[in-house]
Amino acid sequence: MKKIFIYTTAFLLIAGNYSCKKFLDQVPDDRLTFGQAFEKKATVEQALANVYSTLPSQNSDRFPSQTGNIGPWTAASDEADYTLANFSENVNTGAWDATRGEVNYHWQNYYKGIQAASTFIANVNRCTDCNLGGIDFVGRYLNEARALRAIYYYYLVRQYGPVILLGNDPIASDAPLAAISKPRNSFDECIDYIVSELDAATAGLPAIPQATEDYGHINGSVAQAYKIKALLTAARPLFNGNTDYANLKNKDGKQLISQSNSPAKWTRLATAAKEFLTNANYAGYTLYTVNSTPTGLPNTAFNRAFLATRDVMLNGWNSEMIFGMAGDVTSYQYSLAPNHNGASGGDKGGSFLSVSQQMVDAFFTANGLSPNSDPSYSSTGFSNYQAPDPNDQNAPRSISNMYVNREPRFYANITYTGRKWINPQSIIITDFTNTGNAGKAGIANSDYTKTGYTSRKHLTVAGWTTSRTLFSMIRLAEIYLDYVEALQESDPTNPDLLLYLNKIRERAGIPQYGGSGLPVPADMRDAIRKERRVELAFELDRYFYTREWKIAEGTDNIIRGLDITKNSPAFYTVITTENRVFQKRHYLWPIPNGEIQKVPQIVQNTGW
């Protein structure tokens, strides 16, 4: 292939080289030409795997922007902080700009994936043995790549706002500069393209996995779930009538983000979500539940709810999982496990993912209320209490009242001082106080939590050294929450709003709204947002929720935690553990400075 320039979308031509080269390198170059690579099913599948490789690796959250096309989504949100310094620290202190390599990394990688998908789509019909046996693998593979291309655009617009739509044909390596130097499309144009492409791909894909080997492939339900995600982003205030972006225009005056709030965007989202939830082809998706408990844990409704909300993330392709990714999870799991002094193996981790006090306080009480509105809740003092942990022979034990009688999801998500470690066979009781077995002084190294908490969501019960099947990317609970948010904004008296919100609460083991349960909240928008925050905690989306709701200036400027330099009771004093910088410009990532310098048609995001 000819030498190419790296500028704006022209750098994507590297993706043309990349998408061919990655799998062509597996055979001698003198034995397989580019055309021949698409003639056989085996090499076509390698090329398709290369298209999939741009999907973000959720398991790489500990190393944002270095590997796996992942960003600082957990530790740059108000959910948590990482003990080890990484790019999230730059984001949290405001020490980043359009020249950062991470900013360019994401932009380039997604466009490489888009170009790889277009190259694949344009050439897969050359395959001579793909459809042997009567199955249209060509059509299926083509539509998988088509959906992936749209998904990569979704990830781009979620992060950068309006981007450049390249068209459906791959960019030729000898394309003239003028042909590939393009200004940004409007945000609504981007969303319409994403939606139309996902709909078109859905028509050519099986609705759900047809066999075990189909798990992890894009199917119709996955494409439609991403369509819902895109429509949700488009409907929220950041991109729906946001006058903060009144001056974000192309050089010809084209407005890039609509200045008029459109209720129709919420209706469009509600329609798409309802179609998903009533599609007979997707009827097999249900919220994950359990009917019994293991030995050593009483078979109560509370304990079953705890196991359901814990194990939905652990038990592979269960009934709730719409899409997920496999991969090595040990590094991520290591960051969740406390560095228990004297322990070994999977019981001794890094304590790196430090959960904020704000996140701890977000979980409901067992009464289904926010702690600050439940008169039975106290944040001071101590009580004897037994958490829902199998084989906890020494319980109940004295713990802070902050952790007493909380909802099942709290115990599935949070490791706190006085909690039995997750391994049922372990006798370790985690102690994050200063001289405790996982405290700052107690472990005598730098692997301690900054806040006095760690997360345990996604962590296998056998410890961090034991792998699990996949990391969830979309599950049914998210679709429920998307639907109720859309109804609240477009049709708030629709009975489906309470129906689907209460399905989430019922599975979580807390009282439902209405009827003989709790009163229907006066502020339903706030109630929906609280439910989302708890149900989807640590699933790498909170960073985007606060931005799309335009509330990040109030949520992402501080992290609170406990005083880890003290022992009990002073340890339980809530303090500020990190002051953060969040400015209006941080609602969107900047367009890489190098791209703007090379192609003057591209305008920079507001404030950068």
XYZ file of C-alpha atoms in Angstrom:
608
model
C 0.000 0.000 0.000
C 1.141 3.528 -0.699
C 2.593 5.787 1.934
C -0.108 7.979 3.440
C -0.338 11.224 5.359
C -1.609 11.246 8.919
C -4.122 14.045 9.224
C -7.769 14.237 10.269
C -9.571 11.258 8.780
C -6.572 10.502 6.595
C -4.839 8.905 9.554
C -7.581 6.328 9.399
C -5.915 4.902 6.357
C -3.487 3.412 8.803
C -6.471 1.381 9.920
C -6.708 0.033 6.387
C -3.137 -1.184 6.727
C -3.762 -2.235 10.305
C -6.935 -4.177 9.624
C -5.250 -6.179 6.902
C -1.867 -6.525 8.502
C -2.970 -7.795 11.897
C -4.209 -11.098 10.537
C -2.104 -11.221 7.363
C 1.004 -11.364 9.519
C -0.146 -14.802 10.613
C 0.865 -16.260 7.220
C 3.853 -15.590 4.949
C 3.318 -12.370 2.984
C 4.420 -14.020 -0.269
C 1.718 -16.661 0.002
C -1.375 -14.572 0.714
C -2.449 -11.369 -1.025
C -5.020 -8.935 0.337
C -7.665 -10.324 -2.033
C -6.858 -13.915 -1.144
C -7.225 -13.102 2.541
C -10.959 -12.613 2.015
C -11.439 -15.765 -0.052
C -11.430 -18.269 2.804
C -13.652 -18.467 5.855
C -10.748 -18.977 8.231
C -8.989 -15.738 7.290
C -12.294 -13.861 6.975
C -13.004 -14.766 10.589
C -9.577 -13.475 11.562
C -10.364 -10.205 9.812
C -13.694 -9.991 11.629
C -11.966 -10.627 14.953
C -9.756 -7.667 14.134
C -12.853 -5.487 13.659
C -14.085 -6.616 17.087
C -10.730 -5.778 18.676
C -11.605 -2.074 18.929
C -14.381 -2.731 21.449
C -13.354 -1.210 24.792
C -11.929 -3.695 27.255
C -13.818 -3.072 30.482
C -11.283 -5.210 32.326
C -8.572 -2.610 31.635
C -10.238 0.073 33.760
C -7.198 0.107 36.040
C -5.021 1.258 33.118
C -7.114 3.893 31.310
C -6.007 4.782 27.801
C -2.929 2.582 27.869
C -4.556 -0.626 26.685
C -7.946 -1.872 25.665
C -9.413 1.409 24.409
C -10.728 2.168 27.879
C -10.933 5.529 29.612
C -10.806 6.683 33.257
C -14.509 6.097 33.655
C -14.645 4.799 37.231
C -11.885 6.735 38.955
C -12.778 10.016 37.206
C -16.391 9.697 38.367
C -17.718 10.284 41.869
C -17.937 6.530 42.431
C -14.330 5.908 43.360
C -10.660 6.763 43.126
C -7.616 4.675 42.276
C -4.730 4.559 44.736
C -2.197 4.174 41.937
C -1.674 7.263 39.795
C -2.883 7.008 36.206
C -4.585 9.207 33.626
C -7.643 9.528 35.844
C -5.544 11.695 38.173
C -4.841 14.102 35.311
C -8.537 14.264 34.527
C -9.424 14.810 38.184
C -6.951 17.676 38.610
C -7.721 19.277 35.251
C -4.138 18.641 34.098
C -5.023 17.466 30.603
C -5.759 19.066 27.271
C -6.068 18.415 23.543
C -2.370 17.540 23.245
C -2.553 14.522 25.567
C -1.735 11.186 23.987
C -4.780 9.632 25.647
C -7.056 12.114 23.873
C -5.595 11.093 20.537
C -5.523 7.395 21.465
C -9.278 7.038 21.738
C -10.020 9.175 18.680
C -7.582 7.213 16.544
C -8.520 3.780 17.792
C -12.245 4.155 17.175
C -11.651 5.526 13.724
C -9.281 2.659 13.032
C -12.075 0.309 14.038
C -14.487 2.155 11.735
C -12.080 1.898 8.812
C -11.400 -1.769 9.570
C -15.158 -2.432 9.555
C -15.647 -0.616 6.234
C -12.750 -2.511 4.691
C -14.229 -5.793 5.891
C -17.721 -4.937 4.596
C -16.332 -4.036 1.183
C -14.417 -7.303 0.807
C -16.230 -10.087 2.679
C -18.269 -10.992 -0.436
C -15.057 -12.383 -1.949
C -15.250 -15.375 0.354
C -15.684 -18.585 -1.632
C -16.346 -21.035 1.185
C -18.157 -18.930 3.788
C -21.637 -20.128 2.848
C -20.951 -23.827 2.439
C -23.523 -25.826 4.355
C -26.404 -23.499 3.578
C -25.674 -20.843 6.218
C -25.203 -17.265 4.996
C -22.065 -16.465 6.944
C -21.144 -13.691 4.505
C -24.352 -11.819 5.282
C -24.016 -12.407 8.983
C -20.377 -11.355 9.190
C -21.072 -8.282 7.059
C -23.850 -7.149 9.374
C -21.788 -7.799 12.471
C -19.145 -5.467 11.055
C -21.814 -2.938 10.062
C -23.185 -2.888 13.601
C -19.695 -2.605 15.069
C -18.955 0.402 12.874
C -22.065 2.133 14.220
C -21.145 1.151 17.783
C -17.708 2.739 17.382
C -19.359 5.948 16.237
C -21.542 5.770 19.354
C -18.496 5.528 21.591
C -16.940 8.481 19.758
C -19.945 10.809 20.069
C -20.463 9.902 23.720
C -16.923 11.059 24.416
C -16.233 13.840 21.888
C -19.706 14.986 20.840
C -20.276 15.570 17.103
C -17.686 13.774 14.979
C -16.889 13.162 11.310
C -18.974 10.591 9.450
C -16.739 8.966 6.858
C -19.368 7.285 4.731
C -19.806 3.588 4.157
C -16.901 2.930 1.799
C -13.365 2.350 3.069
C -10.928 5.156 2.394
C -8.507 4.242 -0.369
C -4.824 4.541 0.441
C -4.302 6.878 -2.524
C -7.316 9.117 -1.843
C -6.526 12.819 -2.427
C -6.322 15.163 0.514
C -9.409 17.094 -0.501
C -11.515 13.937 -0.614
C -10.849 12.963 2.975
C -10.545 16.325 4.739
C -13.999 16.773 6.223
C -15.650 19.009 8.821
C -17.642 17.575 11.710
C -21.194 16.370 11.204
C -23.884 17.623 13.571
C -24.626 15.521 16.622
C -28.121 14.698 15.399
C -26.720 13.581 12.034
C -24.330 11.272 13.870
C -27.125 9.753 15.967
C -29.400 9.291 12.945
C -26.599 7.494 11.114
C -25.848 5.250 14.096
C -29.514 4.344 14.512
C -30.117 3.667 10.811
C -27.019 1.485 10.568
C -27.922 -0.510 13.658
C -31.450 -1.034 12.349
C -30.122 -2.146 8.972
C -27.631 -4.536 10.581
C -30.327 -5.972 12.856
C -32.350 -7.055 9.833
C -29.458 -9.259 8.697
C -28.542 -10.782 12.054
C -30.009 -13.524 14.241
C -32.076 -11.980 17.020
C -30.190 -13.739 19.825
C -27.286 -16.203 20.091
C -28.089 -19.416 18.217
C -25.335 -21.506 19.783
C -22.698 -21.267 22.493
C -20.083 -20.031 20.032
C -22.313 -17.061 19.192
C -21.857 -15.483 22.617
C -19.742 -12.374 22.309
C -20.844 -11.791 18.709
C -23.134 -8.948 17.739
C -26.702 -10.105 17.181
C -29.977 -8.259 16.702
C -30.612 -7.757 20.413
C -27.115 -6.340 20.936
C -27.492 -3.941 18.003
C -30.855 -2.747 19.301
C -29.493 -2.338 22.834
C -26.746 -0.073 21.493
C -29.378 1.821 19.522
C -31.190 2.490 22.802
C -27.946 3.670 24.402
C -27.333 6.079 21.514
C -30.871 7.467 21.685
C -30.533 7.933 25.443
C -27.363 9.977 24.999
C -29.106 12.068 22.337
C -32.159 12.763 24.514
C -30.348 13.899 27.648
C -29.659 17.607 28.303
C -26.000 17.625 27.237
C -26.966 17.188 23.579
C -30.639 18.155 23.596
C -31.036 21.924 23.489
C -27.769 22.761 25.291
C -27.229 26.497 24.870
C -23.744 26.186 26.379
C -22.782 24.992 22.895
C -24.437 27.833 20.998
C -21.094 28.771 19.460
C -20.046 25.234 18.562
C -20.390 25.581 14.811
C -18.468 24.541 11.750
C -16.672 27.310 9.927
C -19.553 27.579 7.485
C -21.882 28.346 10.403
C -23.445 24.886 10.695
C -24.737 24.306 14.255
C -23.260 21.102 15.659
C -25.473 20.656 18.728
C -29.168 21.492 18.583
C -30.148 24.623 20.511
C -33.799 23.619 20.910
C -34.904 21.010 23.415
C -36.775 18.267 21.594
C -39.252 16.174 23.627
C -39.507 13.965 20.530
C -36.057 12.571 21.332
C -37.402 11.136 24.581
C -40.401 9.695 22.766
C -38.115 8.135 20.171
C -36.084 6.537 22.963
C -39.182 5.283 24.791
C -40.479 3.731 21.577
C -37.195 1.938 20.885
C -36.951 0.626 24.452
C -40.575 -0.559 24.461
C -40.037 -2.331 21.140
C -37.066 -4.145 22.643
C -38.935 -5.154 25.789
C -41.996 -6.417 23.884
C -40.096 -8.146 21.068
C -40.987 -11.833 21.250
C -37.535 -12.712 19.937
C -35.987 -11.193 23.060
C -38.410 -12.761 25.533
C -35.654 -15.002 26.885
C -33.967 -12.019 28.530
C -35.082 -11.766 32.163
C -33.658 -10.230 35.307
C -31.299 -12.727 36.925
C -32.630 -14.276 40.141
C -31.722 -17.168 42.426
C -34.067 -19.598 44.166
C -31.817 -20.939 46.901
C -28.714 -20.102 48.881
C -25.490 -22.051 49.435
C -24.662 -23.917 52.606
C -23.797 -21.522 55.362
C -26.234 -18.793 54.278
C -29.879 -18.926 55.421
C -32.402 -19.191 52.572
C -34.137 -15.838 53.072
C -35.505 -13.367 50.535
C -32.836 -10.849 51.579
C -30.017 -13.333 51.045
C -31.422 -14.457 47.688
C -31.565 -10.828 46.560
C -27.957 -10.387 47.682
C -26.832 -13.414 45.673
C -28.817 -12.337 42.608
C -27.350 -8.836 42.527
C -23.863 -10.207 43.152
C -23.888 -13.184 40.828
C -25.536 -11.490 37.851
C -22.059 -10.076 37.223
C -20.293 -13.398 37.811
C -22.370 -16.169 36.267
C -21.399 -15.719 32.662
C -24.027 -15.556 29.960
C -27.022 -15.617 32.246
C -30.590 -14.621 31.368
C -29.930 -10.917 31.939
C -26.711 -10.550 29.978
C -27.247 -9.029 26.535
C -23.613 -8.345 25.667
C -20.285 -8.835 27.356
C -16.606 -9.343 26.681
C -14.292 -12.093 27.788
C -10.673 -11.489 28.668
C -8.090 -11.602 31.428
C -9.710 -10.063 34.501
C -7.073 -10.801 37.124
C -5.484 -7.335 37.036
C -8.840 -5.631 37.490
C -9.836 -8.049 40.241
C -6.514 -7.483 41.999
C -7.414 -3.806 42.320
C -10.650 -4.750 44.115
C -9.219 -7.112 46.724
C -7.846 -5.575 49.949
C -4.148 -6.096 50.626
C -4.820 -8.235 53.695
C -1.660 -8.444 55.793
C -0.667 -12.070 56.287
C -3.008 -13.408 53.606
C -1.900 -14.920 50.318
C -3.139 -15.802 46.864
C -6.578 -14.529 45.882
C -7.229 -13.146 49.367
C -4.408 -10.575 49.156
C -4.874 -7.884 46.537
C -3.966 -4.272 45.904
C -6.800 -2.260 47.512
C -6.529 0.108 44.552
C -10.167 0.849 43.691
C -11.200 3.077 46.589
C -14.960 3.602 46.782
C -16.131 7.100 47.688
C -18.278 7.878 50.704
C -20.759 9.407 48.252
C -21.187 6.006 46.621
C -21.531 4.267 49.987
C -24.232 6.760 50.950
C -26.045 6.294 47.615
C -27.176 2.744 48.395
C -30.603 2.461 49.968
C -31.414 1.081 53.374
C -33.199 -2.236 53.766
C -36.391 -0.162 53.913
C -35.807 0.975 50.322
C -35.118 4.576 51.318
C -32.094 6.792 50.890
C -30.167 6.851 54.189
C -30.818 10.566 54.701
C -34.581 10.009 54.469
C -34.836 6.856 56.588
C -35.440 7.715 60.257
C -34.177 4.283 61.317
C -30.738 4.881 59.804
C -27.810 6.217 61.786
C -24.314 7.055 60.578
C -22.862 7.085 64.088
C -22.208 4.426 66.676
C -21.878 0.658 66.371
C -24.172 -2.367 66.404
C -23.852 -6.122 66.156
C -24.858 -7.142 62.657
C -24.454 -10.093 60.302
C -23.935 -9.327 56.620
C -25.160 -11.904 54.056
C -21.862 -13.786 53.821
C -21.760 -17.603 53.678
C -19.956 -19.393 56.494
C -19.476 -16.267 58.587
C -19.122 -18.200 61.830
C -18.097 -15.197 63.935
C -21.109 -13.030 63.064
C -22.861 -11.006 64.181
C -19.985 -8.668 65.005
C -19.783 -5.030 65.909
C -19.675 -2.756 62.855
C -20.372 0.895 62.172
C -24.066 1.713 61.984
C -23.380 3.150 58.540
C -23.325 -0.449 57.267
C -26.216 -1.878 59.308
C -29.513 -2.802 57.632
C -28.569 -1.607 54.191
C -30.073 -3.033 51.002
C -28.716 -6.281 49.455
C -26.930 -4.416 46.638
C -24.838 -2.570 49.204
C -23.406 -5.833 50.495
C -22.858 -7.101 46.944
C -20.841 -3.989 46.062
C -18.941 -2.653 49.060
C -16.132 -3.993 51.256
C -15.974 -2.098 54.556
C -14.245 -2.528 57.890
C -15.708 -5.466 59.803
C -16.851 -7.341 56.704
C -15.970 -10.987 56.185
C -13.850 -11.396 53.073
C -15.635 -12.578 49.935
C -14.070 -16.050 49.826
C -16.511 -18.415 51.625
C -13.588 -20.526 52.798
C -11.697 -17.544 54.192
C -11.729 -16.491 57.842
C -10.405 -12.999 57.082
C -12.286 -10.010 58.453
C -11.265 -6.886 56.531
C -10.027 -3.991 58.663
C -9.194 -0.730 56.870
C -8.458 1.221 60.055
C -4.926 2.618 60.172
C -3.241 -0.347 61.875
C -5.782 -2.917 60.685
C -4.933 -5.886 58.474
C -5.716 -3.812 55.351
C -4.987 -0.356 56.792
C -2.429 2.212 55.704
C -0.013 1.421 58.554
C -1.126 -2.179 58.961
C 0.162 -3.310 55.577
C 3.267 -1.080 55.561
C 3.230 -0.466 51.807
C 1.426 1.740 49.320
C -1.319 -0.740 48.443
C -4.060 0.686 50.638
C -7.437 2.225 49.987
C -7.588 6.031 49.977
C -11.131 6.149 51.288
C -11.512 3.260 53.729
C -13.527 1.153 51.268
C -12.995 -1.048 48.242
C -15.461 -2.355 45.677
C -16.299 -6.043 45.378
C -18.606 -5.917 42.356
C -17.279 -8.126 39.518
C -14.951 -9.977 41.924
C -15.164 -13.767 41.909
C -15.823 -15.245 45.327
C -12.721 -17.421 45.133
C -10.507 -14.328 44.994
C -8.805 -12.189 42.386
C -6.620 -14.991 40.977
C -9.696 -16.871 39.726
C -10.965 -15.729 36.352
C -14.586 -15.256 35.359
C -16.383 -15.663 32.035
C -16.946 -12.077 30.958
C -17.355 -8.445 31.887
C -20.890 -7.180 31.341
C -21.303 -4.410 28.768
C -25.109 -4.307 28.482
C -27.661 -6.134 30.604
C -31.447 -6.065 30.755
C -31.607 -3.923 33.906
C -30.001 -1.106 31.929
C -32.724 -1.298 29.266
C -35.375 -1.113 32.006
C -33.746 2.006 33.429
C -33.407 3.604 29.992
C -37.100 2.991 29.385
C -38.313 4.453 32.668
C -36.104 7.522 32.235
C -37.587 8.056 28.775
C -41.131 7.676 30.117
C -40.491 10.115 32.945
C -39.493 12.767 30.402
C -42.111 11.976 27.736
C -45.085 10.163 29.297
C -44.824 10.272 33.121
C -48.297 8.817 33.777
C -47.558 5.693 31.751
C -47.983 2.684 34.106
C -44.897 1.069 32.562
C -42.772 3.598 34.451
C -43.530 2.111 37.863
C -43.813 -1.397 36.450
C -40.236 -1.545 35.174
C -38.725 0.553 37.955
C -40.292 -1.781 40.497
C -38.957 -4.825 38.657
C -35.477 -3.528 39.452
C -36.345 -2.902 43.098
C -38.094 -6.238 43.495
C -35.031 -8.143 42.296
C -32.905 -5.974 44.597
C -34.973 -7.111 47.587
C -36.276 -3.691 48.647
C -39.825 -2.304 48.903
C -41.459 -1.211 45.671
C -43.129 2.115 44.988
C -46.910 2.358 45.135
C -49.544 -0.086 46.356
C -48.709 -1.470 49.781
C -45.051 -0.512 49.424
C -43.445 2.898 49.615
C -45.259 6.035 48.444
C -44.603 6.989 44.833
C -41.765 9.561 44.973
C -42.764 13.171 44.428
C -39.558 13.687 42.462
C -39.598 10.697 40.147
C -36.717 11.964 38.034
C -34.504 11.983 41.125
C -35.762 8.528 42.155
C -34.911 7.085 38.734
C -31.448 8.614 38.821
C -30.813 7.221 42.301
C -31.921 3.758 41.189
C -29.647 3.896 38.181
C -26.703 4.971 40.266
C -27.070 2.007 42.595
C -28.063 -0.697 40.112
C -25.311 0.135 37.607
C -22.598 1.040 40.114
C -19.058 0.307 38.904
C -20.231 -0.640 35.416
C -18.224 2.236 33.861
C -21.144 4.478 32.931
C -21.566 6.895 35.865
C -18.894 9.171 34.348
C -21.126 9.686 31.320
C -24.440 9.899 33.227
C -23.375 12.914 35.252
C -22.157 14.668 32.122
C -25.186 13.857 29.986
C -27.476 15.061 32.797
C -25.307 18.208 33.104
C -24.800 17.726 36.843
C -21.078 16.892 36.869
C -20.084 20.352 38.106
C -21.825 19.438 41.361
C -20.926 15.739 41.564
C -17.398 15.457 40.200
C -15.549 18.122 42.184
C -14.798 16.202 45.380
C -14.239 12.708 46.758
C -15.043 11.948 50.372
C -13.973 8.981 52.448
C -12.963 7.941 55.953
C -9.882 9.079 57.872
C -7.570 6.189 57.034
C -4.774 7.633 59.200
C -6.785 6.885 62.349
C -8.015 3.833 64.202
C -11.582 3.367 65.428
C -13.582 5.416 66.275
C -11.836 8.421 64.677
C -11.383 6.338 61.503
C -15.114 6.728 60.805
C -14.911 10.512 60.500
C -15.910 11.454 56.967
C -13.326 13.739 55.376
C -12.451 15.081 51.962
C -9.895 12.720 50.451
C -9.522 14.513 47.125
C -10.507 17.899 45.737
C -11.109 17.689 42.010
C -11.299 20.144 39.156
C -14.312 20.062 36.885
C -14.966 22.873 34.428
C -17.667 23.293 31.808
C -15.275 22.317 29.046
C -14.821 18.912 30.687
C -18.309 17.792 29.690
C -16.718 16.727 26.388
C -13.247 15.550 25.530
C -11.311 17.844 23.201
C -10.670 16.912 19.591
C -6.958 15.977 19.342
C -4.952 19.105 18.670
C -2.883 17.413 15.966
C -5.984 16.690 13.912
C -7.166 20.295 14.075
C -3.753 21.588 13.042
C -3.658 19.319 10.001
C -7.242 19.912 8.905
C -8.501 23.446 9.559
C -12.109 22.399 8.738
C -12.343 20.691 12.139
C -13.463 23.038 14.915
C -12.491 22.409 18.535
C -14.981 21.631 21.304
C -16.136 24.555 23.424
C -13.600 25.707 26.019
C -10.636 23.768 24.693
